[in-house]
Tab-separated table of C-alpha atoms and ligand atoms in Angstrom:
chain	number	residue	atom	x	y	z
A	7	MET	CA	0.000	0.000	0.000
A	8	GLN	CA	1.295	3.425	-0.906
A	9	ILE	CA	-0.629	6.433	0.431
A	10	LEU	CA	-0.477	9.649	-1.598
A	11	LYS	CA	-1.823	12.460	0.575
A	12	PHE	CA	-3.287	15.681	-0.855
A	13	GLU	CA	-4.543	18.673	1.137
A	14	HIS	CA	-7.184	19.344	-1.490
A	15	LEU	CA	-8.569	17.559	-4.554
A	16	ASP	CA	-11.788	17.922	-6.538
A	17	SER	CA	-12.369	14.157	-6.314
A	18	THR	CA	-9.944	11.405	-5.314
A	19	ASN	CA	-11.558	9.123	-7.928
A	20	ASN	CA	-10.877	11.768	-10.620
A	21	HIS	CA	-7.270	12.037	-9.525
A	22	ALA	CA	-6.849	8.259	-9.549
A	23	LYS	CA	-8.266	8.144	-13.086
A	24	THR	CA	-5.815	10.846	-14.189
A	25	LEU	CA	-2.907	8.760	-12.809
A	26	ILE	CA	-4.215	5.778	-14.812
A	27	LYS	CA	-4.448	7.849	-18.015
A	28	GLU	CA	-0.924	9.172	-17.503
A	29	GLY	CA	0.436	5.649	-16.947
A	30	LYS	CA	1.465	6.515	-13.357
A	31	ALA	CA	-1.037	4.322	-11.489
A	32	LYS	CA	0.119	1.315	-9.491
A	33	ASN	CA	-1.648	-1.576	-7.816
A	34	GLY	CA	-2.274	-0.706	-4.152
A	35	GLN	CA	-1.933	3.069	-4.456
A	36	ILE	CA	-4.214	5.129	-2.240
A	37	ILE	CA	-5.166	8.691	-3.110
A	38	TYR	CA	-6.247	10.409	0.089
A	39	ALA	CA	-7.567	13.977	0.236
A	40	VAL	CA	-7.937	15.956	3.461
A	41	ALA	CA	-10.507	18.112	1.649
A	42	GLN	CA	-12.499	17.100	-1.387
A	43	SER	CA	-14.557	19.787	-3.147
A	44	GLU	CA	-16.455	17.785	-5.766
A	45	GLY	CA	-16.820	14.350	-4.225
A	46	ARG	CA	-18.900	12.121	-6.461
A	47	GLY	CA	-21.423	9.518	-5.329
A	48	GLN	CA	-23.343	6.809	-7.120
A	49	ALA	CA	-25.924	7.789	-9.740
A	50	SER	CA	-24.486	11.325	-10.198
A	51	ASN	CA	-25.022	12.212	-6.534
A	52	THR	CA	-22.491	14.336	-4.694
A	53	TRP	CA	-20.623	13.255	-1.548
A	54	GLU	CA	-20.508	15.744	1.299
A	55	SER	CA	-17.548	15.726	3.692
A	56	GLU	CA	-16.315	18.442	6.055
A	57	PRO	CA	-12.602	19.091	5.342
A	58	GLY	CA	-10.248	17.197	7.651
A	59	LYS	CA	-12.983	15.389	9.560
A	60	ASN	CA	-13.605	12.266	7.504
A	61	LEU	CA	-11.993	9.777	5.175
A	62	THR	CA	-12.292	10.453	1.458
A	63	PHE	CA	-9.907	8.282	-0.539
A	64	SER	CA	-9.546	6.032	-3.560
A	65	LEU	CA	-7.686	2.737	-3.724
A	66	ILE	CA	-6.318	1.709	-7.120
A	67	ILE	CA	-6.109	-2.017	-7.828
A	68	GLN	CA	-5.253	-4.166	-10.831
A	69	PRO	CA	-7.591	-7.126	-10.367
A	70	ASN	CA	-6.267	-9.213	-13.237
A	71	HIS	CA	-7.790	-12.436	-11.846
A	72	ILE	CA	-11.339	-11.028	-12.095
A	73	GLU	CA	-13.238	-10.972	-15.379
A	74	PRO	CA	-15.428	-7.947	-16.165
A	75	LYS	CA	-18.579	-10.123	-15.887
A	76	ASP	CA	-17.632	-10.887	-12.258
A	77	GLN	CA	-16.906	-7.273	-11.288
A	78	PHE	CA	-19.568	-7.251	-8.544
A	79	LEU	CA	-17.168	-9.463	-6.540
A	80	ILE	CA	-14.974	-6.393	-6.062
A	81	SER	CA	-17.918	-4.427	-4.684
A	82	GLN	CA	-18.745	-7.264	-2.330
A	83	ALA	CA	-15.176	-7.554	-1.045
A	84	VAL	CA	-14.886	-3.816	-0.416
A	85	SER	CA	-18.200	-3.807	1.487
A	86	VAL	CA	-17.018	-6.776	3.586
A	87	GLY	CA	-13.680	-5.033	4.282
A	88	ILE	CA	-15.473	-1.918	5.564
A	89	TRP	CA	-17.918	-4.045	7.587
A	90	ASN	CA	-15.020	-5.911	9.286
A	91	TYR	CA	-13.290	-2.618	10.079
A	92	LEU	CA	-16.478	-1.161	11.620
A	93	LYS	CA	-17.093	-4.334	13.591
A	94	SER	CA	-13.688	-3.921	15.262
A	95	ALA	CA	-14.286	-0.201	15.819
A	96	MET	CA	-17.761	-0.553	17.367
A	97	GLY	CA	-18.643	-4.182	18.037
A	98	ASN	CA	-22.051	-3.777	19.623
A	99	GLU	CA	-23.815	-1.676	17.010
A	100	SER	CA	-26.035	-2.984	14.245
A	101	ILE	CA	-23.802	-2.783	11.155
A	102	HIS	CA	-25.148	-3.749	7.737
A	103	ILE	CA	-24.347	-3.639	4.065
A	104	LYS	CA	-27.228	-2.038	2.202
A	105	TRP	CA	-27.299	-3.423	-1.311
A	106	PRO	CA	-25.453	-2.762	-3.504
A	107	ASN	CA	-22.687	-1.239	-1.398
A	108	ASP	CA	-23.697	1.327	1.196
A	109	ILE	CA	-22.671	0.727	4.768
A	110	TYR	CA	-25.221	1.482	7.470
A	111	VAL	CA	-24.972	1.558	11.251
A	112	ASN	CA	-28.242	1.555	13.170
A	113	LEU	CA	-30.076	2.213	9.871
A	114	LYS	CA	-28.022	5.345	9.115
A	115	LYS	CA	-25.438	5.620	6.352
A	116	ILE	CA	-21.844	5.829	7.579
A	117	ALA	CA	-19.957	5.010	4.365
A	118	GLY	CA	-20.427	5.067	0.607
A	119	ILE	CA	-18.480	3.351	-2.140
A	120	LEU	CA	-18.028	4.431	-5.756
A	121	ILE	CA	-16.118	1.912	-7.881
A	122	GLU	CA	-15.058	2.769	-11.434
A	123	HIS	CA	-13.447	0.110	-13.633
A	124	HIS	CA	-11.064	0.717	-16.495
A	125	ILE	CA	-11.832	-2.157	-18.893
A	126	GLN	CA	-9.983	-2.941	-22.137
A	127	ASN	CA	-10.181	-6.054	-24.353
A	128	ASN	CA	-12.517	-7.733	-21.876
A	129	GLN	CA	-10.006	-7.291	-19.036
A	130	ILE	CA	-10.230	-5.094	-15.952
A	131	LEU	CA	-6.947	-3.185	-16.178
A	132	PHE	CA	-7.630	-1.007	-13.135
A	133	SER	CA	-10.402	-0.493	-10.609
A	134	VAL	CA	-10.690	2.793	-8.755
A	135	ILE	CA	-12.361	2.126	-5.416
A	136	GLY	CA	-13.588	5.420	-3.975
A	137	ILE	CA	-14.618	5.404	-0.330
A	138	GLY	CA	-16.185	8.046	1.849
A	139	LEU	CA	-16.371	7.192	5.560
A	140	ASN	CA	-17.809	9.643	8.066
A	141	VAL	CA	-15.403	9.774	11.005
A	142	ASN	CA	-15.436	12.930	13.177
A	143	GLN	CA	-18.198	14.930	11.458
A	144	THR	CA	-21.249	15.418	13.663
A	145	LYS	CA	-23.368	17.897	11.656
A	146	PHE	CA	-24.560	17.234	8.121
A	147	SER	CA	-26.602	19.256	5.648
A	148	GLU	CA	-30.277	18.416	5.239
A	149	LYS	CA	-29.763	17.013	1.753
A	150	ALA	CA	-27.319	14.389	3.045
A	151	GLY	CA	-30.176	11.975	3.864
A	152	THR	CA	-29.744	10.160	7.180
A	153	PRO	CA	-25.988	10.060	7.756
A	154	THR	CA	-24.051	9.031	10.809
A	155	SER	CA	-20.357	8.936	11.733
A	156	LEU	CA	-17.975	7.055	14.023
A	157	SER	CA	-17.990	10.027	16.440
A	158	LEU	CA	-21.774	10.298	16.508
A	159	ILE	CA	-21.983	6.633	17.468
A	160	THR	CA	-19.106	6.240	19.925
A	161	THR	CA	-18.690	9.918	21.046
A	162	MET	CA	-14.931	9.461	20.527
A	163	GLN	CA	-12.570	11.619	18.443
A	164	TYR	CA	-10.450	9.769	15.904
A	165	ASN	CA	-7.130	10.365	14.191
A	166	VAL	CA	-8.321	10.036	10.591
A	167	GLU	CA	-4.951	8.923	9.221
A	168	THR	CA	-4.689	6.078	11.727
A	169	GLU	CA	-8.197	5.012	10.723
A	170	LEU	CA	-7.173	5.183	7.050
A	171	ASP	CA	-4.374	2.671	7.657
A	172	THR	CA	-6.640	0.266	9.545
A	173	LEU	CA	-9.535	0.564	7.103
A	174	ALA	CA	-7.382	0.240	3.979
A	175	THR	CA	-5.690	-2.869	5.423
A	176	SER	CA	-9.081	-4.428	6.104
A	177	ILE	CA	-10.258	-3.684	2.535
A	178	VAL	CA	-7.067	-5.071	0.966
A	179	ASN	CA	-7.426	-8.258	3.079
A	180	ALA	CA	-11.019	-8.708	1.898
A	181	LEU	CA	-9.948	-8.143	-1.735
A	182	ASP	CA	-7.157	-10.709	-1.289
A	183	SER	CA	-9.730	-13.201	0.016
A	184	LEU	CA	-11.334	-13.169	-3.467
A	185	GLN	CA	-8.439	-15.337	-4.637
A	186	ILE	CA	-9.495	-18.132	-2.258
A	187	ASN	CA	-12.318	-20.481	-3.178
A	188	ASN	CA	-13.366	-18.331	-6.203
A	189	GLY	CA	-14.512	-15.594	-3.841
A	190	LYS	CA	-17.245	-17.822	-2.334
A	191	ASP	CA	-16.272	-17.055	1.310
A	192	CYS	CA	-16.342	-13.348	0.636
A	193	GLN	CA	-19.742	-13.627	-1.087
A	194	SER	CA	-21.202	-15.473	1.885
A	195	GLN	CA	-19.847	-12.810	4.264
A	196	TYR	CA	-21.497	-10.142	2.095
A	197	LEU	CA	-24.847	-11.967	2.242
A	198	LYS	CA	-24.566	-12.554	5.979
A	199	HIS	CA	-24.252	-8.804	6.585
A	200	LEU	CA	-26.876	-7.725	4.037
A	201	LEU	CA	-29.547	-5.401	5.414
A	202	PHE	CA	-33.017	-7.025	5.624
A	203	LEU	CA	-31.846	-10.431	4.319
A	204	ASN	CA	-34.741	-12.926	4.638
A	205	GLU	CA	-36.981	-10.329	6.295
A	206	GLU	CA	-40.403	-9.622	4.877
A	207	ARG	CA	-40.350	-5.891	4.011
A	208	GLU	CA	-41.956	-3.334	1.738
A	209	TYR	CA	-39.993	-1.843	-1.171
A	210	THR	CA	-40.891	0.695	-3.843
A	211	VAL	CA	-40.708	-0.257	-7.505
A	212	ASN	CA	-41.483	2.692	-9.795
A	213	THR	CA	-44.479	4.189	-7.985
A	214	LYS	CA	-45.773	0.901	-6.566
A	215	LYS	CA	-45.056	-0.834	-3.282
A	216	ILE	CA	-44.131	-4.504	-3.237
A	217	THR	CA	-43.726	-6.845	-0.281
A	218	GLY	CA	-41.059	-9.502	-0.308
A	219	LYS	CA	-37.878	-10.936	1.161
A	220	ILE	CA	-34.343	-10.317	-0.041
A	221	ILE	CA	-32.986	-13.805	-0.714
A	222	GLY	CA	-29.683	-12.962	-2.370
A	223	VAL	CA	-27.781	-11.172	-5.104
A	224	ASN	CA	-27.140	-12.707	-8.539
A	225	PRO	CA	-23.644	-12.825	-10.124
A	226	PHE	CA	-24.377	-9.561	-11.971
A	227	GLY	CA	-25.036	-7.825	-8.680
A	228	GLN	CA	-28.809	-7.640	-9.090
A	229	LEU	CA	-30.882	-7.866	-5.913
A	230	GLN	CA	-33.121	-10.950	-5.702
A	231	ILE	CA	-36.427	-10.582	-3.909
A	232	GLN	CA	-38.964	-13.334	-3.401
A	233	ASP	CA	-42.484	-11.923	-3.456
A	234	LYS	CA	-45.525	-13.162	-1.552
A	235	ASN	CA	-46.388	-15.597	-4.348
A	236	GLY	CA	-42.939	-17.172	-4.266
A	237	ALA	CA	-41.788	-15.520	-7.530
A	238	ILE	CA	-38.165	-14.372	-7.606
A	239	LEU	CA	-37.790	-10.816	-8.905
A	240	GLU	CA	-34.409	-9.310	-9.829
A	241	PHE	CA	-33.584	-5.606	-9.649
A	242	GLY	CA	-30.705	-3.478	-10.880
A	243	PHE	CA	-29.421	-0.371	-9.105
A	244	LYS	CA	-32.091	2.372	-8.890
A	245	GLU	CA	-34.846	-0.052	-9.945
A	246	ILE	CA	-35.914	-0.598	-6.357
A	247	GLY	CA	-36.193	1.658	-3.320
A	248	TYR	CA	-35.874	0.720	0.338
A	249	ILE	CA	-38.265	1.953	3.009
A	250	LEU	CA	-36.161	2.397	6.138
B	15	BTN	C1	-22.204	6.916	-2.596
B	15	BTN	O1	-22.630	6.449	-1.544
B	15	BTN	O2	-22.960	7.498	-3.385
B	15	BTN	C2	-20.744	6.763	-2.915
B	15	BTN	C3	-19.931	7.873	-2.312
B	15	BTN	C4	-18.446	7.740	-2.616
B	15	BTN	C5	-17.667	8.934	-2.127
B	15	BTN	C6	-16.193	8.736	-2.247
B	15	BTN	S1	-15.284	9.967	-1.371
B	15	BTN	C7	-13.804	9.433	-2.119
B	15	BTN	C8	-14.114	9.071	-3.562
B	15	BTN	N1	-13.985	10.218	-4.434
B	15	BTN	C9	-15.151	10.592	-4.942
B	15	BTN	O3	-15.335	11.566	-5.705
B	15	BTN	N2	-16.129	9.780	-4.499
B	15	BTN	C10	-15.619	8.729	-3.652
């Protein structure tokens, strides 16, 4: 792991992608910004983070053992790595992975993941794994949804760079575990920590409500829900909404 620290960047994912374009990117490099002015989230959302208080970084990997069709494995491993880190940091809280890859503590979002793959000739040359983890921030803007942070949960103050080392190590370990058993162990960890797994819940699909149980995720990363009639429905990102 090599950590490149910047006082200010527009987006650590953008910077990582520039390094890739310039041929300067290396497996295991971490781009960490103390302040990020244009943090990007999934589905063109923005990512809010008070300068110096949280972790906003991108890990660059060269996952040459993973085919593009199996890219959701990377998402699963990163989610599991963050879950393991949080479990050590705050064992007694209710920590879950909200499909596809948001991390929630006590039903509030503590971390988000934005992964961007650089694919050529049906090979993943690089993956840029962007992570935002709320650490010491305790006030958030109204448009941030229902966020939480390590400090809000434990009332402790953290050294963000120490947390970066511990978190990045946990993520790299989870990514390494993909090489064992075709990633099956990592997939079962992901499922075990999935929010609302096997619970009968209501979800929104377009403007309608459906009732069903999450039973798994298919190899393409689509969420599988069994409805009241026993039918298995599959949803891509943004095709289904949770009611928390
Ligand atoms: C989401 O939940 O929508 C994903 C948020 C990802 C935010 C991180 S912060 C570091 C990296 N750089 C970015 O521009 N975005 C990711």
